[in-house]
Short mmCIF file of C-alpha atoms in Angstrom, two decimals:
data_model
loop_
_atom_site.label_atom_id
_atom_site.label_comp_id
_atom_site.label_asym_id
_atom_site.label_seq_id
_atom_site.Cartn_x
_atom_site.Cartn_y
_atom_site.Cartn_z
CA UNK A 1 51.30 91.64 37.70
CA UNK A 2 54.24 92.96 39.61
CA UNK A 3 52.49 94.91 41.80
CA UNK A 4 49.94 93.85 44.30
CA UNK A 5 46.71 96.26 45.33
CA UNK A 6 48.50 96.95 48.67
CA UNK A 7 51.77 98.28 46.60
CA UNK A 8 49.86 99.82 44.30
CA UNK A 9 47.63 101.69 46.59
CA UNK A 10 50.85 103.01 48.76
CA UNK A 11 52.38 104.17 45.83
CA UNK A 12 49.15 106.29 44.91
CA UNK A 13 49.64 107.58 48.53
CA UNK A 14 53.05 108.75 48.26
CA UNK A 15 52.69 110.15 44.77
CA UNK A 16 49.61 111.98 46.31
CA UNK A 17 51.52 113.48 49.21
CA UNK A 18 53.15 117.22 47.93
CA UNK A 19 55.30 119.30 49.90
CA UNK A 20 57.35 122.73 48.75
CA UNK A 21 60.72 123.06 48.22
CA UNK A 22 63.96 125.08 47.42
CA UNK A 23 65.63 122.79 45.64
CA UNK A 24 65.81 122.61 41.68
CA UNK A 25 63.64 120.24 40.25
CA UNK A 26 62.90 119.08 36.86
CA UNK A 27 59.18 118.80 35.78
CA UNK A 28 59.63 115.91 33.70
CA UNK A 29 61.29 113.44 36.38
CA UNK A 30 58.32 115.15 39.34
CA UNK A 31 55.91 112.94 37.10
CA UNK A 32 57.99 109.93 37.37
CA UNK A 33 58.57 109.54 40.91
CA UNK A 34 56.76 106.51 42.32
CA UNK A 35 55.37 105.65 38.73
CA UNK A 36 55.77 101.95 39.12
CA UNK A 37 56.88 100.90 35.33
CA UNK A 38 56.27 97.27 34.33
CA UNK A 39 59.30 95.29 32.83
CA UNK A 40 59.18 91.82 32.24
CA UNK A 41 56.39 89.52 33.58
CA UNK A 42 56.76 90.42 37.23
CA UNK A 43 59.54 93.15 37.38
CA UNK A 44 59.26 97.06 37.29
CA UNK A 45 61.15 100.24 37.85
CA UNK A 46 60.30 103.07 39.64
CA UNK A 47 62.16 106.59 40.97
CA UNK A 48 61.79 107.21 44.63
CA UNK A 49 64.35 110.14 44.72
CA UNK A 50 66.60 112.14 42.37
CA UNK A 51 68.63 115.38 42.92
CA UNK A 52 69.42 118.28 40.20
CA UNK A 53 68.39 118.77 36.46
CA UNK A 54 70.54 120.25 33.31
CA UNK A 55 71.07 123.14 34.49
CA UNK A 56 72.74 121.57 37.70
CA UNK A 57 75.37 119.82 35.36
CA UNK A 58 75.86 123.45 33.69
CA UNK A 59 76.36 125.31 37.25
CA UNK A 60 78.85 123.12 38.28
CA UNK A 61 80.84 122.71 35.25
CA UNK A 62 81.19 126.98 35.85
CA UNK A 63 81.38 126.52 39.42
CA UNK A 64 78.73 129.54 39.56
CA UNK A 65 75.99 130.26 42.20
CA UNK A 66 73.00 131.07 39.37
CA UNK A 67 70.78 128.63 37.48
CA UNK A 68 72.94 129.36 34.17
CA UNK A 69 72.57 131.73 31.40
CA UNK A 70 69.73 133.02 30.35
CA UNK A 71 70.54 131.60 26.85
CA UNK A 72 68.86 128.29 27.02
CA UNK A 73 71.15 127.41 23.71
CA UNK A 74 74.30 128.32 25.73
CA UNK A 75 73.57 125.85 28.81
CA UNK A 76 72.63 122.85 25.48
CA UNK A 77 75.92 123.94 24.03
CA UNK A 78 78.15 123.52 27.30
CA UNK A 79 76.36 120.45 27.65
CA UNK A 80 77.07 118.99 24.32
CA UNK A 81 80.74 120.24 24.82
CA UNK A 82 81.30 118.36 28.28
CA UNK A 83 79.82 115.08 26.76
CA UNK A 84 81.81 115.81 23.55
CA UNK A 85 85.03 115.64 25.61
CA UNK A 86 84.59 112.96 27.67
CA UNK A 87 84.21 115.29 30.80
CA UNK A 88 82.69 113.76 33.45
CA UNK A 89 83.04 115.53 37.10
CA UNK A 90 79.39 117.75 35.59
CA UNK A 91 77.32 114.92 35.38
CA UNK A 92 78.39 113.19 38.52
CA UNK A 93 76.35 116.33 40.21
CA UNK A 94 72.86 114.67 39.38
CA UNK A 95 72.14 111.41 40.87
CA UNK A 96 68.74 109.40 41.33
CA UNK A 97 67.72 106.62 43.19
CA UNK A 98 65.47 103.61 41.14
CA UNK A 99 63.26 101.13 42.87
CA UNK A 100 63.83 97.96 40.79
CA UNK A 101 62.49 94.49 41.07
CA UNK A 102 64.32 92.22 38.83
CA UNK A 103 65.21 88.45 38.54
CA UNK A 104 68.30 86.99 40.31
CA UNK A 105 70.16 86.42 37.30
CA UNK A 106 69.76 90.07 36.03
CA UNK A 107 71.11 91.40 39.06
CA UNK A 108 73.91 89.52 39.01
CA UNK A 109 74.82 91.03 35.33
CA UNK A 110 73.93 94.45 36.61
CA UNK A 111 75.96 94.19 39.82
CA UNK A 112 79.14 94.14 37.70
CA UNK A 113 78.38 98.06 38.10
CA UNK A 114 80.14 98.62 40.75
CA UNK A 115 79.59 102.45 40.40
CA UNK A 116 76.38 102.70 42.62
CA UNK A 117 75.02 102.75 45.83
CA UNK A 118 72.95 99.08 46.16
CA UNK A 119 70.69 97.80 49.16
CA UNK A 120 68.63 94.84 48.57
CA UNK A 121 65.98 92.63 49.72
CA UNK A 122 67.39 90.31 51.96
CA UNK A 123 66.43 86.91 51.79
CA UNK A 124 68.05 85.88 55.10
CA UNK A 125 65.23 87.94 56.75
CA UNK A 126 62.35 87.80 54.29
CA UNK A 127 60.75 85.24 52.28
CA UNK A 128 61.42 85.81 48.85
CA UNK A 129 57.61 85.64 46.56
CA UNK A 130 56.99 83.00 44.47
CA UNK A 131 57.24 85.13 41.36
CA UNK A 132 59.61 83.64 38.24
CA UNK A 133 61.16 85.06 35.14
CA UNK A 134 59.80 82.83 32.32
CA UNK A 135 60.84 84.20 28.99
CA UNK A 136 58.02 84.49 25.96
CA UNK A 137 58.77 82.01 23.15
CA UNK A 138 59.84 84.71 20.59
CA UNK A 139 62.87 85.29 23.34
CA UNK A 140 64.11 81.38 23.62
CA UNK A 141 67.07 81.49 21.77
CA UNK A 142 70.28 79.04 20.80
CA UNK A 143 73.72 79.81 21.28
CA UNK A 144 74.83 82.18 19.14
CA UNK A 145 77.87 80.46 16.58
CA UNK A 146 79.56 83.47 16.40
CA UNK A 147 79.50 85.08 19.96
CA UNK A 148 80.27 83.35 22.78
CA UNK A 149 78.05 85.53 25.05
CA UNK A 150 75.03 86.08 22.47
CA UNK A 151 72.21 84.36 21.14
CA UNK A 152 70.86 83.23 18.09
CA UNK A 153 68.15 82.24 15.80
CA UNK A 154 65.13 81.45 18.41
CA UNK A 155 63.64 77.76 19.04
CA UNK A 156 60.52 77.18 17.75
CA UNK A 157 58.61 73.86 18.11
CA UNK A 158 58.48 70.94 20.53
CA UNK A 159 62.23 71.88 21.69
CA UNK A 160 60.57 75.05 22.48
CA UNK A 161 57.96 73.73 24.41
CA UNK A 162 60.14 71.30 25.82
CA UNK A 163 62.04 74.28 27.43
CA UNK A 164 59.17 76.39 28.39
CA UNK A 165 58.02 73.44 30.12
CA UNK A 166 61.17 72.38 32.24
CA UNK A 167 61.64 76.16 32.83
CA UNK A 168 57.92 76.56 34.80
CA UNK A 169 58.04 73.32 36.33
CA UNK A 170 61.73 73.29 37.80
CA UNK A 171 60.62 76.45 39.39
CA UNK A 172 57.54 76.29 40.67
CA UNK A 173 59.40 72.36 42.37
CA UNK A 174 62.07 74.75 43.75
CA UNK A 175 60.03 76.93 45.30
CA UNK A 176 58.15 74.09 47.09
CA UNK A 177 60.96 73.00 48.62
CA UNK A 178 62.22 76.24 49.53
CA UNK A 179 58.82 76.36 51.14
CA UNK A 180 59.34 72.76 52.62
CA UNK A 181 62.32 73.24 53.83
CA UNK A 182 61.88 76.54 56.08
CA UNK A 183 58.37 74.79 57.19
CA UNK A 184 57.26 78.17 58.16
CA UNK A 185 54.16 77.80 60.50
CA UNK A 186 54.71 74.27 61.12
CA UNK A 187 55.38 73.59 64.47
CA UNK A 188 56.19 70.17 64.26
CA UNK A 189 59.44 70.82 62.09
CA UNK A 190 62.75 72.98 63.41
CA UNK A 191 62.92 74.35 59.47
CA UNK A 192 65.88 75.23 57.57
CA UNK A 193 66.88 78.96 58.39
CA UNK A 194 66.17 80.88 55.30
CA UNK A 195 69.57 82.10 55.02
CA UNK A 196 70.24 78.38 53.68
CA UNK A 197 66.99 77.62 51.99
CA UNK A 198 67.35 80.64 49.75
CA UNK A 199 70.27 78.48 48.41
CA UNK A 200 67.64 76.02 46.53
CA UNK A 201 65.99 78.87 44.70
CA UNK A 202 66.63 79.34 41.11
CA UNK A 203 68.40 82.01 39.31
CA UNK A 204 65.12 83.60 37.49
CA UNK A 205 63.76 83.99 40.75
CA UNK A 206 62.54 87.68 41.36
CA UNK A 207 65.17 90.00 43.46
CA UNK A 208 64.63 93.61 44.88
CA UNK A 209 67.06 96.53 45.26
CA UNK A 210 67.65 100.21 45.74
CA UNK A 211 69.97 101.35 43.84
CA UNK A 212 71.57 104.63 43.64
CA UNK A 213 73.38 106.29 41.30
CA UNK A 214 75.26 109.76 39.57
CA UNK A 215 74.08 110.52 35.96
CA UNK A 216 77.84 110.26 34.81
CA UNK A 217 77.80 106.20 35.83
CA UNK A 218 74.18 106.25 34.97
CA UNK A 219 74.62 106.66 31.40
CA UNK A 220 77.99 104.42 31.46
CA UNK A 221 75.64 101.69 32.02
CA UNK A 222 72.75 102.84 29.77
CA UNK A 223 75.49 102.95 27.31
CA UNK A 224 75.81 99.28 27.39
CA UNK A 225 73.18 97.74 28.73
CA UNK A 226 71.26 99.21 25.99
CA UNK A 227 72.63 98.58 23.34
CA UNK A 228 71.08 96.36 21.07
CA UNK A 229 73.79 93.47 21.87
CA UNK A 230 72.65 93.46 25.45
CA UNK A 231 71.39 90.64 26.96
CA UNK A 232 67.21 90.74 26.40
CA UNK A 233 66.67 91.00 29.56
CA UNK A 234 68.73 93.63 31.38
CA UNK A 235 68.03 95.64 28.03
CA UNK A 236 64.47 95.92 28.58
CA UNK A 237 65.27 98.00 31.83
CA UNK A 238 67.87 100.25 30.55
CA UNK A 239 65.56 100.96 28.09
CA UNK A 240 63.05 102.00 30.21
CA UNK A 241 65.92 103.93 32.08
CA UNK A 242 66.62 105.93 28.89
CA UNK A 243 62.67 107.22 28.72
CA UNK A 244 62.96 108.03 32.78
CA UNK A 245 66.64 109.96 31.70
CA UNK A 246 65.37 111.86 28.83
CA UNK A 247 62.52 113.71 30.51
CA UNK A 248 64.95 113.86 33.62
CA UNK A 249 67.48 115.68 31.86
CA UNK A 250 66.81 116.25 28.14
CA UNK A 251 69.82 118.08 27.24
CA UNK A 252 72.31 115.72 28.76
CA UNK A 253 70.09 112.66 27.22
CA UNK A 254 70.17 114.54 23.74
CA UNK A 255 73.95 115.27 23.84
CA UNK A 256 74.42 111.19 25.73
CA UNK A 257 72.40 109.58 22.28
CA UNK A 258 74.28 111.70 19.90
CA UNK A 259 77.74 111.29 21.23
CA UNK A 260 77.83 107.80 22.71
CA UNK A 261 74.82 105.73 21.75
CA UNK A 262 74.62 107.09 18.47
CA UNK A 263 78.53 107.78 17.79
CA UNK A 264 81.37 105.31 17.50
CA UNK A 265 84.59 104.98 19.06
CA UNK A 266 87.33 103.98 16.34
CA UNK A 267 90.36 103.12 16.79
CA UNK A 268 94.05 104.42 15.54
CA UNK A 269 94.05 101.36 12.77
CA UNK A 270 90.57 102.12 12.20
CA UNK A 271 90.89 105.53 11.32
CA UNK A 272 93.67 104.83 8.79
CA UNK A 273 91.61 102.46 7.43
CA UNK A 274 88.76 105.21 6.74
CA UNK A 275 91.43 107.72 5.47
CA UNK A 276 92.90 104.99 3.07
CA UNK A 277 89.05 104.43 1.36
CA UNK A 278 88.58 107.85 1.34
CA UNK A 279 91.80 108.68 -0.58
CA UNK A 280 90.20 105.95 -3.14
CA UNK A 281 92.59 102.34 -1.72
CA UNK A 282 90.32 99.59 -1.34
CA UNK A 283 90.62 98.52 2.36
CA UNK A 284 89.94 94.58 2.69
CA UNK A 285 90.43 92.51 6.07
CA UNK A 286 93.88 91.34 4.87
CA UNK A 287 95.65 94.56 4.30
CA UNK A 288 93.96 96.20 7.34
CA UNK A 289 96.01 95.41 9.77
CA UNK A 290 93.04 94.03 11.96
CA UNK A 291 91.64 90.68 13.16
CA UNK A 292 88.07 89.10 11.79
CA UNK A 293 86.29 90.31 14.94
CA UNK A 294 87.67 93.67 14.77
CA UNK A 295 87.21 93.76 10.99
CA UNK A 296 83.27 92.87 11.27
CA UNK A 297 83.06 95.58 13.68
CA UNK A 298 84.35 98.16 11.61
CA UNK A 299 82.51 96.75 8.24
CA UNK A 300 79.61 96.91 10.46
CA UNK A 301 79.95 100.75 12.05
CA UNK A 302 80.40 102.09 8.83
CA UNK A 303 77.61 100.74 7.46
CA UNK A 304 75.15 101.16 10.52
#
């Protein structure tokens, strides 16, 4: 479980404590905060703190002093419009800051953000848990043969195993020599400082962070990270991001899945391309003009 009792019963505390304020809030994200959300085997995400809603994004984009017009439709419209054209100054007026526990090797993906505000659990001061990412079988997977960064069909049988096994045991023998090494409590033994025993600890080791960010970078990295040719396991969390998101800020979610996860960016070639099939031409590969990667990701945008 990712949470102990003594987490879980301090976050029961804090979502128990209620105060009043003058401040805009949005109902949907009030019943998020502190919700621990499970992700993975031992990871989770939670909200400890957000600021403004939809109509914040609207106020600023008309740099007025009122909640917006009374016309909800107008404020979804203006919305839809700043998303449409790429506007971005709006969104960057709500931000909110996630609680996330994730393994090592995820946050090293989703550090190549460099659009937020990050503090995490230091492992020169702390002693990290013994908690491991170790994948189901479904998600074991080869290399991909056609993407260098992507996997393909999954393992199944004693290679599976095989990996499973190496996977749980080369962790668990890390960790006991992390342990080993610091000899924490032993007071026949110096120990390693942690600072270099942390070194020995593998990559699906389990990492925490705050980590803060504006809804315009926000939904930059929603944008990719959940897609469905994200890495499995920094997907699963931006997923869960886009159900926190939506009730957030349902306008700006609704306008973010219809323009960017839901559209398509095409390119000058690309459009030609579309304007020659609709005029009747057949369009192949060869006379497009483009190269076989770009080619089977137009064949495959079109067809969806």
């Amino acid at each position: 479980m990712p949470l102990t009792p003594e987490q879980q019963a301090e976050i029961q505390d804090q979502r128990a404590q209620q105060g009043t304020t003058r401040r805009a809030i949005s109902e949907g994200m009030e019943n998020h905060l502190y919700t621990a959300h499970e992700v993975l085997d031992h990871g989770l995400i939670r909200v400890i703190d957000y600021m403004g809603n939809d109509s914040a994004i609207t106020q600023a984009a008309r740099v007025s002093y009122g909640k917006g017009t009374k016309a909800v439709t107008n404020d979804e419209g203006l919305i839809r419009y700043l998303m449409r054209h790429w506007h971005s100054t709006p969104f960057e007026m709500c931000e909110v800051k996630f609680h996330i526990k994730l393994p090592v090797f995820v946050a090293r993906q989703w550090i190549r953000h460099r659009t937020a505000n990050v503090n995490e659990y230091s492992a020169r001061y702390s002693i990290l848990d013994r908690e491991f990412y170790i994948p189901k079988a479904e998600h074991l997977a080869a290399q991909s043969v056609i993407n260098n960064q992507g996997r393909g069909e999954a393992l199944t049988g004693a290679e599976a195993d095989a990996v499973l096994k190496y996977l749980k045991d080369d962790s668990e023998k890390a960790y006991d020599h992390y342990e080993e090494m610091m000899a924490e409590g032993d007071d026949s033994k110096q120990g390693l400082a942690r600072e270099l025993a942390r070194m020995n600890l593998p990559a699906n080791v389990y990492t925490q962070w705050y980590w803060k960010v504006d809804l315009h970078n926000l939904f930059h990295f929603l944008r990719l990270r959940a897609d469905s040719h994200a890495q499995y396991e920094i997907r699963v969390y931006a997923e869960k991001m886009c159900e926190i998101v939506k009730d957030w800020v349902p306008a700006a979610y609704s306008a973010f899945e219809d323009y960017r996860m839901g559209g398509a960016n095409v390119s000058e070639r690309g459009l030609e391309c579309l304007r020659r099939r609709l005029a009747g031409e057949e369009v192949t590969q060869e006379n497009s003009g483009m190269s076989k990667g770009e080619w089977r990701e137009f064949e495959a945008m079109i067809k969806g």
